[in-house]
């Protein structure tokens, strides 16, 4: 701080010189504006009387089309200042009309900057006098942005309204119906998911909890939100958003009687045989969301949810089955003592283990999100673990995949379970070993986690299974290696020598794995090594991006050539993708093998399909030719690539064939397509 005090004269001289006077140096001016915001944010208490002048100048710069976005970003830095820079109502009065007008500009980055600034202002400052006509106007502009034309902008707009409903309810009151109408359109379009859905739910919760004049009452709000379920055909994702919103309205109202009444009505709709599948699916998902967010609803025995769930499990509609599984998991998240014993009991008695396992997965995924929920869940882990190990022996791969995910996520929650999992690696059951191998994929992530230390010790034992003769087991090991190399490459880097030897071995077509099957008068060849070969090339691609320094690139290229000459469509496509990435990462190595690489590329381009080939075959050949052309374009981008005779020869081949020339033109047009979102002119 003493340094800031000593530099104060220099700071102001710099600001006066570069921000005020050097208007013609655009890049310098932009950086000066951001720097001015940083100086105010972190040294404002030393600049004292100069702060209002700097803020006024930043507001003035936000009027200018050229410097607008940088001034807005600088103002946000000031608003976020730990020094709590005083912004009086006059600052808002000057700034809000500018922001309102700027929101009409057709520029995504500008809209996001403005919405981010407004959200920060709403969150950090609260002045009684700010609820002015200017704020009403800017909130009206924000409401227009809640649509599916730009979902990123919509997310920021919803966040602004969540804060506005809480802080400035009077100003937001006139836009409530408009905002709800836009929100319902988003739900019907099935785009509400992930962060966008979270922002939407925060907005609805803020509306219910706030004192916005004239806002819809509980029943009216629910009718407006759920109307699409009863009026039209909706995509599956829309039901998830509507049910989550329904539960948020009930939980935010903090009225248990209303929530129980809602759950009773949903139960009646679900039990009613005359209800459509859409209404029953909505009822199921909403009951699950209510259990997740309003656990008190099922605390008593007033609502018998279990029989309704089990009946839905027997439905012929797959969406209803999966919806019932999700709903049961949600109910258990809110009330473990009541619903988890029921789930575990049904695992023994029912034939719906797959659906019940999905309910268990939902519990595991949700219970680790907070310390409090994990502490309540911890006492049930051993019981769940034992049930999962029993079903690890299932003959159904889909069931084993769910078990693998559950086991992996449990190990993340409680790393000590990795020791128990190690014992299962020696199981006599091949299915159990596959589950153990696959579960590792769900333990690794980019973030540092306690389970990483356990995995670092155990991974070599798992990787040793790559030498087993079981083809399915090898494939699972390859897939697991790809996952680890993508998220935690350090776990496999020191073991690549042994792994790569097996991977390279599987890049070749193994004739002993090709079987001839008679299908009536025809004979058809089935390549049992195809899936393993695909897994090998996919693994090579991942390792190329994360462990390049540990690979012998020339040996890598040698085995990649096998893929370029492979007879199967999918393998050649994977080989082209690998080659393209290799040419980008290590062009010098690729340049030395151009002769051997370009030969199969040219052969692919010149290939002629048989006259009796079906349309599906023609489409595959065209896909391969387009992939070969894209690969050639990337090879040309290598240093001196366009001068290499092998690539020039391919260029002449393409230009000399009308079909290939048209493909090249289309590919180049696609690659040169510019998305003008941030480059377009203002269209105010």
XYZ file of C-alpha atoms in Angstrom:
684
model
C 0.000 0.000 0.000
C 2.922 2.338 0.665
C 4.081 1.638 -2.876
C 0.643 2.651 -4.172
C 0.845 5.849 -2.143
C 4.288 6.660 -3.550
C 3.156 5.942 -7.100
C -0.025 7.991 -6.856
C 1.336 11.001 -8.803
C 2.749 8.699 -11.458
C -0.533 6.760 -11.739
C -2.555 9.896 -12.285
C -0.038 11.290 -14.802
C -0.183 7.987 -16.703
C -3.980 7.954 -16.629
C -4.240 11.550 -17.794
C -1.746 10.923 -20.596
C -2.980 7.641 -22.032
C -6.688 7.455 -21.245
C -7.603 11.075 -21.804
C -5.283 12.290 -24.537
C -4.036 9.408 -26.656
C -7.435 8.705 -28.203
C -5.944 7.560 -31.513
C -3.978 4.601 -30.139
C -6.800 2.066 -29.872
C -5.019 -0.926 -28.325
C -3.183 1.260 -25.838
C -6.424 2.990 -24.924
C -8.200 -0.321 -24.319
C -5.495 -1.546 -21.965
C -5.388 1.828 -20.235
C -9.124 1.655 -19.530
C -8.832 -1.803 -17.945
C -5.773 -0.682 -15.967
C -7.684 2.375 -14.727
C -10.402 0.067 -13.393
C -7.795 -2.075 -11.639
C -6.144 0.972 -10.042
C -9.479 2.184 -8.666
C -10.406 -1.323 -7.470
C -7.172 -1.956 -5.562
C -5.711 1.496 -4.905
C -8.879 3.589 -4.722
C -8.326 4.518 -1.107
C -5.081 6.243 -2.134
C -6.466 7.963 -5.226
C -9.290 9.464 -3.090
C -10.687 12.523 -4.913
C -9.618 11.154 -8.301
C -11.904 8.100 -8.034
C -15.148 9.911 -9.000
C -13.373 11.481 -11.949
C -12.075 8.094 -13.163
C -15.499 6.480 -12.764
C -17.122 9.369 -14.647
C -14.591 8.958 -17.434
C -15.217 5.194 -17.583
C -18.956 5.875 -17.867
C -18.204 8.359 -20.626
C -16.054 5.772 -22.431
C -18.962 3.307 -22.216
C -20.919 5.648 -24.519
C -18.303 5.237 -27.224
C -18.862 2.253 -29.508
C -15.124 1.596 -29.827
C -14.258 1.585 -26.110
C -17.653 0.542 -24.709
C -16.934 -3.087 -23.849
C -13.596 -2.302 -22.174
C -15.135 0.469 -20.090
C -17.932 -1.867 -18.964
C -15.420 -4.554 -17.982
C -13.372 -1.951 -16.096
C -16.497 -0.802 -14.255
C -17.217 -4.378 -13.222
C -13.708 -4.626 -11.782
C -14.443 -1.479 -9.775
C -17.779 -2.846 -8.538
C -16.078 -6.075 -7.411
C -13.405 -4.145 -5.499
C -12.606 -5.406 -2.000
C -12.358 -1.726 -1.037
C -16.140 -1.354 -1.543
C -15.820 1.725 -3.739
C -18.746 4.052 -3.067
C -21.050 4.323 -6.074
C -23.833 6.795 -5.339
C -27.248 6.773 -7.023
C -26.107 9.399 -9.531
C -23.622 6.880 -10.909
C -26.456 4.437 -11.526
C -28.579 7.178 -13.065
C -25.844 7.953 -15.574
C -24.893 4.345 -16.304
C -28.230 2.519 -16.598
C -29.527 4.315 -19.733
C -26.225 3.588 -21.484
C -26.418 -0.089 -20.581
C -30.061 -0.278 -21.607
C -29.299 1.113 -25.046
C -26.214 -1.085 -25.456
C -28.193 -4.255 -24.748
C -29.983 -3.681 -28.071
C -26.708 -4.080 -29.945
C -26.190 -7.292 -31.867
C -22.958 -8.241 -30.135
C -22.779 -11.274 -27.824
C -19.617 -10.317 -25.945
C -21.026 -6.848 -25.220
C -24.312 -8.266 -23.938
C -22.504 -10.699 -21.654
C -20.236 -7.933 -20.322
C -23.244 -5.712 -19.583
C -25.262 -8.491 -17.938
C -22.266 -9.503 -15.853
C -21.802 -5.893 -14.717
C -25.505 -5.542 -13.877
C -25.523 -8.801 -11.906
C -22.500 -7.604 -9.930
C -24.166 -4.230 -9.316
C -27.414 -5.849 -8.150
C -25.485 -8.167 -5.855
C -23.088 -5.598 -4.378
C -25.179 -2.421 -4.083
C -28.642 -1.601 -2.836
C -29.909 1.957 -2.991
C -33.561 2.830 -2.358
C -33.410 5.460 -5.071
C -32.224 3.100 -7.779
C -35.699 1.697 -8.437
C -36.193 4.305 -11.130
C -37.586 4.326 -14.636
C -34.057 3.666 -15.924
C -33.875 0.402 -13.978
C -37.332 -0.635 -15.185
C -36.202 0.024 -18.757
C -32.981 -1.966 -18.451
C -34.849 -4.885 -16.858
C -37.213 -4.821 -19.831
C -34.249 -5.171 -22.195
C -32.890 -8.054 -20.118
C -36.228 -9.890 -20.284
C -36.059 -9.899 -24.087
C -32.724 -11.748 -23.902
C -34.259 -14.760 -22.116
C -34.723 -16.840 -25.269
C -33.103 -19.719 -27.104
C -31.384 -17.574 -29.745
C -28.322 -17.288 -27.497
C -28.342 -19.599 -24.486
C -25.177 -18.127 -22.956
C -26.713 -14.659 -22.932
C -29.964 -16.159 -21.605
C -28.074 -17.692 -18.671
C -26.672 -14.290 -17.667
C -30.084 -12.667 -18.131
C -31.747 -15.206 -15.820
C -29.041 -14.614 -13.228
C -29.733 -10.865 -13.386
C -33.422 -11.426 -12.768
C -32.722 -13.741 -9.835
C -30.872 -10.839 -8.195
C -33.344 -8.187 -9.348
C -36.344 -10.027 -7.865
C -34.514 -10.197 -4.527
C -33.047 -6.673 -4.446
C -35.371 -4.521 -6.577
C -38.812 -6.204 -6.566
C -40.751 -3.030 -7.380
C -38.732 -2.324 -10.518
C -38.991 -5.964 -11.649
C -42.736 -6.235 -10.998
C -43.846 -4.945 -14.408
C -41.774 -7.598 -16.214
C -42.765 -10.712 -14.250
C -45.236 -12.067 -16.806
C -42.886 -11.346 -19.700
C -40.021 -13.151 -17.937
C -42.220 -16.142 -17.090
C -43.460 -16.313 -20.667
C -39.892 -16.363 -22.002
C -38.932 -18.935 -19.366
C -41.765 -21.274 -20.382
C -40.669 -21.011 -24.022
C -37.180 -22.124 -22.997
C -38.643 -25.116 -21.161
C -40.771 -26.116 -24.146
C -37.734 -25.892 -26.429
C -35.931 -28.420 -24.176
C -32.816 -26.251 -23.888
C -32.954 -25.814 -20.111
C -30.225 -28.046 -18.738
C -26.906 -27.772 -16.931
C -25.822 -24.235 -15.894
C -28.713 -22.651 -17.809
C -31.243 -24.714 -15.845
C -29.496 -23.844 -12.567
C -29.771 -20.122 -13.377
C -33.439 -20.554 -14.298
C -34.202 -22.363 -11.030
C -32.410 -19.636 -9.054
C -34.589 -17.066 -10.805
C -37.812 -18.959 -10.010
C -36.758 -19.448 -6.392
C -35.976 -15.734 -6.041
C -39.374 -14.842 -7.525
C -41.259 -17.101 -5.096
C -39.308 -15.909 -2.060
C -39.368 -12.185 -2.902
C -42.054 -9.564 -2.342
C -42.581 -8.700 -6.001
C -45.899 -6.835 -6.293
C -48.509 -8.666 -8.354
C -46.523 -11.867 -8.767
C -48.585 -15.035 -9.426
C -49.789 -16.971 -6.398
C -48.606 -20.527 -5.777
C -51.331 -22.294 -7.768
C -51.298 -19.756 -10.617
C -47.517 -19.977 -10.950
C -47.624 -23.778 -11.051
C -50.409 -23.696 -13.662
C -48.343 -21.407 -15.865
C -45.188 -23.501 -15.534
C -46.838 -26.886 -16.045
C -49.267 -25.860 -18.830
C -47.026 -27.260 -21.633
C -47.317 -30.760 -20.125
C -51.070 -30.768 -20.603
C -51.250 -28.851 -23.890
C -48.629 -30.226 -26.268
C -46.090 -32.878 -27.131
C -42.776 -32.212 -25.399
C -39.278 -33.661 -25.788
C -37.954 -35.753 -22.897
C -35.595 -33.059 -21.610
C -38.465 -30.588 -21.205
C -40.117 -32.810 -18.587
C -36.967 -32.749 -16.455
C -36.857 -28.930 -16.472
C -40.583 -28.529 -15.753
C -40.539 -31.043 -12.896
C -37.461 -29.426 -11.323
C -39.129 -26.010 -11.557
C -42.311 -27.385 -9.989
C -40.349 -28.716 -7.022
C -38.449 -25.433 -6.627
C -41.718 -23.495 -6.474
C -42.958 -25.837 -3.741
C -39.734 -25.734 -1.717
C -39.256 -21.965 -2.054
C -42.791 -21.298 -0.836
C -41.788 -22.886 2.511
C -45.342 -24.096 3.011
C -45.376 -27.809 3.806
C -49.148 -28.052 3.480
C -48.988 -26.754 -0.096
C -46.125 -29.114 -0.948
C -48.023 -32.136 0.447
C -51.130 -31.114 -1.485
C -49.054 -30.894 -4.658
C -47.492 -34.317 -4.046
C -50.965 -35.784 -3.446
C -52.246 -34.358 -6.711
C -49.212 -35.690 -8.601
C -49.718 -39.132 -7.039
C -53.347 -39.151 -8.152
C -52.357 -38.228 -11.704
C -49.775 -41.008 -11.730
C -52.239 -43.592 -10.429
C -54.992 -42.511 -12.821
C -55.170 -45.024 -15.686
C -56.668 -42.415 -18.007
C -53.659 -40.065 -17.641
C -51.468 -39.788 -20.715
C -47.884 -41.027 -20.623
C -46.726 -37.395 -20.726
C -48.707 -36.495 -17.596
C -47.566 -39.647 -15.804
C -43.921 -38.968 -16.694
C -44.206 -35.393 -15.434
C -45.853 -36.633 -12.228
C -43.095 -39.192 -11.650
C -40.257 -36.742 -12.179
C -41.940 -34.075 -10.060
C -42.469 -36.531 -7.193
C -38.761 -37.328 -7.355
C -37.754 -33.662 -7.395
C -40.098 -32.946 -4.501
C -38.456 -35.731 -2.513
C -35.050 -34.268 -3.286
C -35.920 -30.676 -2.355
C -38.781 -31.101 0.181
C -37.897 -34.212 2.135
C -40.657 -33.513 4.689
C -43.290 -34.348 2.062
C -42.596 -38.077 2.460
C -41.756 -37.989 6.155
C -45.205 -39.310 7.035
C -47.097 -42.169 5.431
C -49.712 -39.861 3.933
C -48.324 -40.423 0.425
C -47.575 -44.004 -0.618
C -44.967 -43.415 -3.303
C -43.351 -46.865 -3.359
C -46.248 -48.791 -4.976
C -46.592 -46.106 -7.652
C -42.896 -46.362 -8.491
C -42.966 -50.153 -8.742
C -46.032 -49.994 -10.968
C -44.230 -47.570 -13.267
C -41.318 -50.038 -13.449
C -43.711 -52.466 -15.136
C -44.772 -49.966 -17.791
C -44.205 -50.638 -21.487
C -42.950 -47.066 -21.892
C -39.164 -46.861 -21.459
C -39.310 -43.165 -20.530
C -41.677 -43.992 -17.678
C -39.348 -46.719 -16.457
C -36.288 -44.465 -16.417
C -38.382 -41.637 -14.937
C -39.478 -43.929 -12.115
C -35.869 -44.895 -11.448
C -34.819 -41.240 -11.299
C -37.799 -40.380 -9.093
C -37.041 -43.164 -6.631
C -33.438 -42.014 -6.418
C -34.573 -38.426 -5.784
C -36.921 -39.491 -3.020
C -34.143 -41.489 -1.379
C -31.768 -38.504 -1.566
C -34.220 -36.510 0.550
C -35.140 -39.352 2.911
C -32.521 -42.116 3.063
C -33.859 -43.943 6.164
C -37.220 -44.468 4.477
C -36.393 -45.209 0.842
C -32.920 -46.795 0.809
C -34.024 -49.938 2.746
C -36.924 -50.252 0.295
C -34.555 -50.060 -2.695
C -32.152 -52.623 -1.245
C -35.012 -54.962 -0.401
C -36.388 -54.705 -3.935
C -32.913 -55.490 -5.277
C -33.316 -58.935 -3.742
C -36.964 -59.536 -4.550
C -37.689 -57.662 -7.766
C -36.550 -58.437 -11.314
C -35.984 -54.731 -11.993
C -32.395 -54.608 -10.763
C -31.225 -52.438 -13.661
C -33.723 -49.694 -12.828
C -33.073 -49.978 -9.107
C -29.341 -49.671 -9.746
C -30.004 -46.383 -11.525
C -31.831 -45.201 -8.410
C -28.784 -46.157 -6.318
C -26.547 -44.297 -8.768
C -28.676 -41.176 -8.332
C -28.266 -41.443 -4.562
C -24.482 -41.821 -4.779
C -24.111 -38.893 -7.185
C -26.146 -36.561 -4.989
C -25.066 -37.566 -1.493
C -21.450 -36.556 -2.031
C -22.291 -32.955 -2.911
C -22.160 -31.659 0.673
C -20.492 -32.673 3.916
C -23.804 -32.935 5.780
C -25.438 -35.252 3.251
C -22.340 -37.449 3.078
C -22.280 -37.908 6.857
C -25.872 -39.182 6.761
C -25.075 -41.409 3.789
C -21.816 -42.840 5.133
C -23.457 -45.395 7.420
C -25.154 -47.023 4.402
C -22.052 -47.334 2.184
C -21.059 -50.873 3.226
C -24.592 -52.133 2.660
C -24.719 -50.573 -0.812
C -21.207 -51.830 -1.606
C -22.156 -55.440 -0.914
C -25.237 -55.193 -3.124
C -23.161 -53.728 -5.964
C -20.592 -56.533 -5.787
C -23.357 -59.106 -6.065
C -24.652 -57.511 -9.258
C -21.144 -57.110 -10.682
C -21.507 -60.706 -11.847
C -24.507 -59.881 -14.007
C -24.451 -61.262 -17.545
C -25.969 -57.998 -18.854
C -23.300 -55.473 -19.891
C -25.685 -52.542 -19.335
C -26.184 -53.648 -15.721
C -22.439 -54.052 -15.190
C -21.830 -50.552 -16.575
C -24.173 -49.021 -13.982
C -22.516 -51.081 -11.237
C -19.093 -49.867 -12.427
C -20.161 -46.240 -12.227
C -21.666 -46.714 -8.774
C -18.520 -48.455 -7.482
C -16.249 -45.814 -9.002
C -18.212 -42.932 -7.476
C -18.339 -44.677 -4.100
C -14.552 -45.023 -4.142
C -14.271 -41.294 -4.830
C -16.452 -40.612 -1.788
C -14.575 -43.114 0.396
C -11.073 -43.848 -1.010
C -10.526 -46.650 1.524
C -12.848 -48.789 -0.605
C -10.145 -49.022 -3.277
C -8.416 -51.557 -1.046
C -11.567 -53.700 -1.088
C -11.811 -53.304 -4.838
C -8.257 -54.596 -5.315
C -9.331 -57.966 -3.930
C -11.973 -58.285 -6.643
C -9.312 -58.008 -9.325
C -8.405 -61.617 -8.531
C -11.994 -62.803 -8.795
C -12.652 -65.988 -10.728
C -15.545 -64.195 -12.477
C -14.532 -62.436 -15.701
C -17.540 -60.102 -15.350
C -16.422 -58.929 -11.909
C -12.941 -58.196 -13.248
C -14.474 -56.168 -16.106
C -16.520 -54.162 -13.601
C -13.392 -53.431 -11.547
C -11.478 -52.263 -14.627
C -14.346 -50.088 -15.870
C -14.965 -48.543 -12.440
C -11.584 -46.788 -12.618
C -12.934 -44.548 -15.384
C -15.349 -43.058 -12.872
C -12.654 -42.428 -10.268
C -10.336 -40.285 -12.361
C -11.021 -36.631 -13.053
C -9.050 -33.506 -13.847
C -9.375 -32.240 -10.272
C -7.064 -33.513 -7.561
C -8.917 -35.917 -5.272
C -7.915 -38.118 -2.298
C -8.595 -41.280 -4.312
C -5.706 -40.375 -6.660
C -3.124 -41.524 -4.107
C -4.782 -44.936 -3.891
C -4.980 -45.217 -7.673
C -1.316 -44.327 -8.176
C -0.311 -47.429 -6.209
C -2.911 -49.713 -7.739
C -2.833 -48.741 -11.445
C 0.175 -50.966 -12.376
C -1.774 -54.054 -11.243
C -4.722 -53.051 -13.376
C -2.590 -52.303 -16.421
C -0.971 -55.724 -16.136
C -4.345 -57.200 -17.147
C -3.724 -55.926 -20.667
C -1.629 -59.050 -21.235
C -4.573 -61.386 -20.598
C -5.922 -63.388 -23.533
C -9.529 -62.323 -22.913
C -10.271 -59.889 -25.790
C -13.123 -58.206 -23.944
C -10.888 -57.596 -20.939
C -8.189 -56.085 -23.153
C -10.716 -53.755 -24.729
C -11.866 -52.573 -21.320
C -8.266 -51.974 -20.245
C -7.646 -49.922 -23.417
C -10.739 -47.814 -22.734
C -9.674 -47.302 -19.129
C -6.165 -46.289 -20.209
C -7.704 -43.720 -22.590
C -9.788 -42.271 -19.776
C -6.841 -42.098 -17.379
C -4.562 -40.590 -20.039
C -7.150 -37.908 -20.720
C -7.776 -36.875 -17.094
C -4.738 -38.064 -15.092
C -1.907 -38.879 -17.563
C 0.661 -38.989 -14.747
C -0.871 -42.288 -13.596
C 0.080 -44.101 -16.823
C 3.130 -42.254 -18.172
C 5.686 -44.473 -16.453
C 3.997 -47.677 -17.626
C 3.594 -46.881 -21.313
C 6.363 -49.192 -22.583
C 4.448 -52.327 -21.646
C 1.042 -50.908 -22.583
C 2.080 -49.646 -26.021
C 3.496 -53.026 -27.005
C 0.063 -54.587 -26.561
C -1.775 -51.648 -28.141
C 0.443 -51.778 -31.227
C -0.112 -55.516 -31.481
C -3.854 -54.923 -31.667
C -3.619 -52.373 -34.513
C -3.067 -55.224 -36.973
C -5.827 -57.324 -38.473
C -5.664 -60.742 -36.811
C -6.865 -63.375 -39.244
C -7.454 -65.914 -36.493
C -10.200 -63.640 -35.113
C -12.094 -63.443 -38.414
C -14.916 -65.952 -38.660
C -17.013 -66.819 -41.681
C -20.727 -67.019 -40.989
C -23.286 -68.450 -43.386
C -26.415 -66.319 -43.760
C -28.682 -68.260 -46.084
C -27.093 -68.338 -49.545
C -24.487 -65.768 -48.526
C -21.304 -65.983 -46.507
C -20.431 -63.112 -44.226
C -17.138 -62.458 -42.442
C -17.294 -61.376 -38.799
C -14.167 -59.721 -37.389
C -14.141 -60.420 -33.653
C -11.059 -58.235 -33.279
C -12.698 -55.101 -34.716
C -13.864 -53.596 -31.400
C -10.460 -54.224 -29.864
C -8.761 -52.614 -32.875
C -10.994 -49.549 -32.555
C -10.185 -49.290 -28.856
C -6.463 -49.497 -29.681
C -6.574 -46.591 -32.160
C -8.765 -44.518 -29.844
C -6.276 -45.121 -27.052
C -3.403 -44.109 -29.340
C -5.185 -40.832 -30.118
C -5.616 -39.966 -26.434
C -2.031 -40.880 -25.549
C -0.799 -38.764 -28.445
C -2.298 -35.687 -26.821
C -1.262 -36.341 -23.215
C 1.876 -38.521 -23.281
C 3.633 -37.581 -26.523
C 7.016 -37.172 -24.842
C 6.892 -40.815 -23.722
C 6.112 -42.231 -27.175
C 8.466 -43.417 -29.900
C 6.876 -41.351 -32.664
C 8.374 -43.308 -35.567
C 7.092 -46.576 -34.117
C 3.735 -44.881 -33.576
C 3.635 -43.873 -37.259
C 4.581 -47.364 -38.372
C 1.542 -48.846 -36.652
C -0.614 -45.962 -37.760
C 0.135 -47.010 -41.332
C -1.630 -50.300 -40.584
C -4.750 -48.295 -39.810
C -4.463 -46.295 -43.044
C -4.521 -49.581 -44.990
C -7.151 -51.319 -42.856
C -10.112 -52.735 -44.749
C -12.669 -51.416 -42.256
C -14.246 -47.977 -42.639
C -14.149 -47.033 -38.913
C -10.476 -47.953 -38.485
C -9.377 -45.838 -41.440
C -11.335 -42.862 -40.112
C -9.593 -43.245 -36.743
C -6.231 -43.501 -38.499
C -6.898 -40.240 -40.398
C -7.764 -38.476 -37.140
C -4.563 -39.777 -35.526
C -2.472 -38.704 -38.499
C -3.983 -35.219 -38.521
C -3.185 -34.725 -34.856
C 0.315 -36.131 -35.297
C 0.997 -33.732 -38.185
C -0.014 -30.833 -35.947
C 2.053 -31.941 -32.938
C 5.214 -33.347 -34.584
C 5.356 -32.309 -38.255
C 9.084 -33.104 -38.516
C 8.484 -36.807 -37.821
C 5.557 -37.012 -40.222
C 7.552 -35.283 -42.958
C 10.100 -38.091 -42.906
C 7.398 -40.711 -43.554
C 5.400 -38.880 -46.225
C 6.077 -41.519 -48.896
C 4.493 -44.294 -46.876
C 1.699 -42.071 -45.547
C 0.603 -40.521 -48.830
C 0.391 -43.817 -50.710
C -2.743 -45.107 -48.867
C -4.201 -41.576 -48.881
C -3.970 -41.370 -52.667
C -5.272 -44.928 -53.031
C -8.319 -43.969 -50.963
C -9.018 -40.949 -53.153
C -8.762 -43.005 -56.351
C -10.863 -45.899 -55.051
C -13.888 -46.773 -57.177
C -16.836 -48.590 -55.639
C -18.273 -51.655 -57.312
C -21.258 -51.037 -59.544
C -23.442 -53.316 -57.437
C -22.591 -51.523 -54.157
C -25.537 -50.298 -52.085
C -26.105 -46.644 -51.138
C -24.778 -47.235 -47.622
C -21.444 -48.361 -49.078
C -21.260 -45.313 -51.359
C -21.853 -43.041 -48.353
C -19.035 -44.743 -46.429
C -16.617 -44.361 -49.352
C -17.508 -40.670 -49.638
C -16.913 -40.210 -45.888
C -13.477 -41.772 -46.254
C -12.591 -39.577 -49.231
C -13.633 -36.442 -47.371
C -11.597 -37.562 -44.344
C -8.584 -38.195 -46.592
C -8.909 -34.705 -48.121
C -9.115 -33.099 -44.675
C -6.021 -35.017 -43.614
C -4.191 -33.886 -46.756
C -5.118 -30.239 -46.030
C -3.611 -30.550 -42.545
C -0.471 -32.208 -43.940
C -0.095 -29.270 -46.314
C -0.056 -26.873 -43.362
C 3.177 -28.418 -42.063
C 6.324 -26.316 -42.646
C 7.169 -26.648 -46.359
C 4.271 -29.080 -46.639
C 2.778 -27.526 -49.760
C 6.107 -28.034 -51.576
C 6.440 -31.738 -50.870
C 6.109 -33.743 -54.126
C 3.921 -36.413 -52.483
C 1.399 -33.815 -51.323
C 1.591 -31.932 -54.628
C 0.790 -35.194 -56.417
C -2.331 -35.646 -54.256
C -3.261 -32.038 -55.024
C -3.133 -32.757 -58.767
C -5.198 -35.905 -58.221
C -7.913 -33.934 -56.422
C -7.952 -31.087 -58.926
C -8.080 -33.538 -61.812
C -11.184 -35.359 -60.547
C -14.481 -33.470 -60.613
C -15.937 -35.404 -57.680
C -12.880 -34.824 -55.467
C -12.652 -31.192 -56.543
C -16.254 -30.586 -55.433
C -15.523 -32.269 -52.102
C -12.456 -30.050 -51.586
C -14.465 -26.914 -52.350
C -17.157 -27.898 -49.848
C -14.586 -28.731 -47.150
C -12.724 -25.455 -47.642
C -15.988 -23.533 -47.503
C -16.890 -25.216 -44.210
C -13.472 -24.544 -42.704
C -13.568 -20.886 -43.720
C -17.061 -20.256 -42.403
C -16.896 -17.332 -39.989
C -19.302 -16.977 -37.109
C -19.875 -13.272 -37.054
C -21.304 -13.129 -33.549
C -18.606 -10.831 -32.157
C -17.582 -9.334 -35.513
C -20.954 -8.057 -36.711
C -21.743 -4.366 -36.750
C -24.262 -2.848 -34.376
C -27.764 -3.050 -35.834
C -29.507 -0.688 -33.471
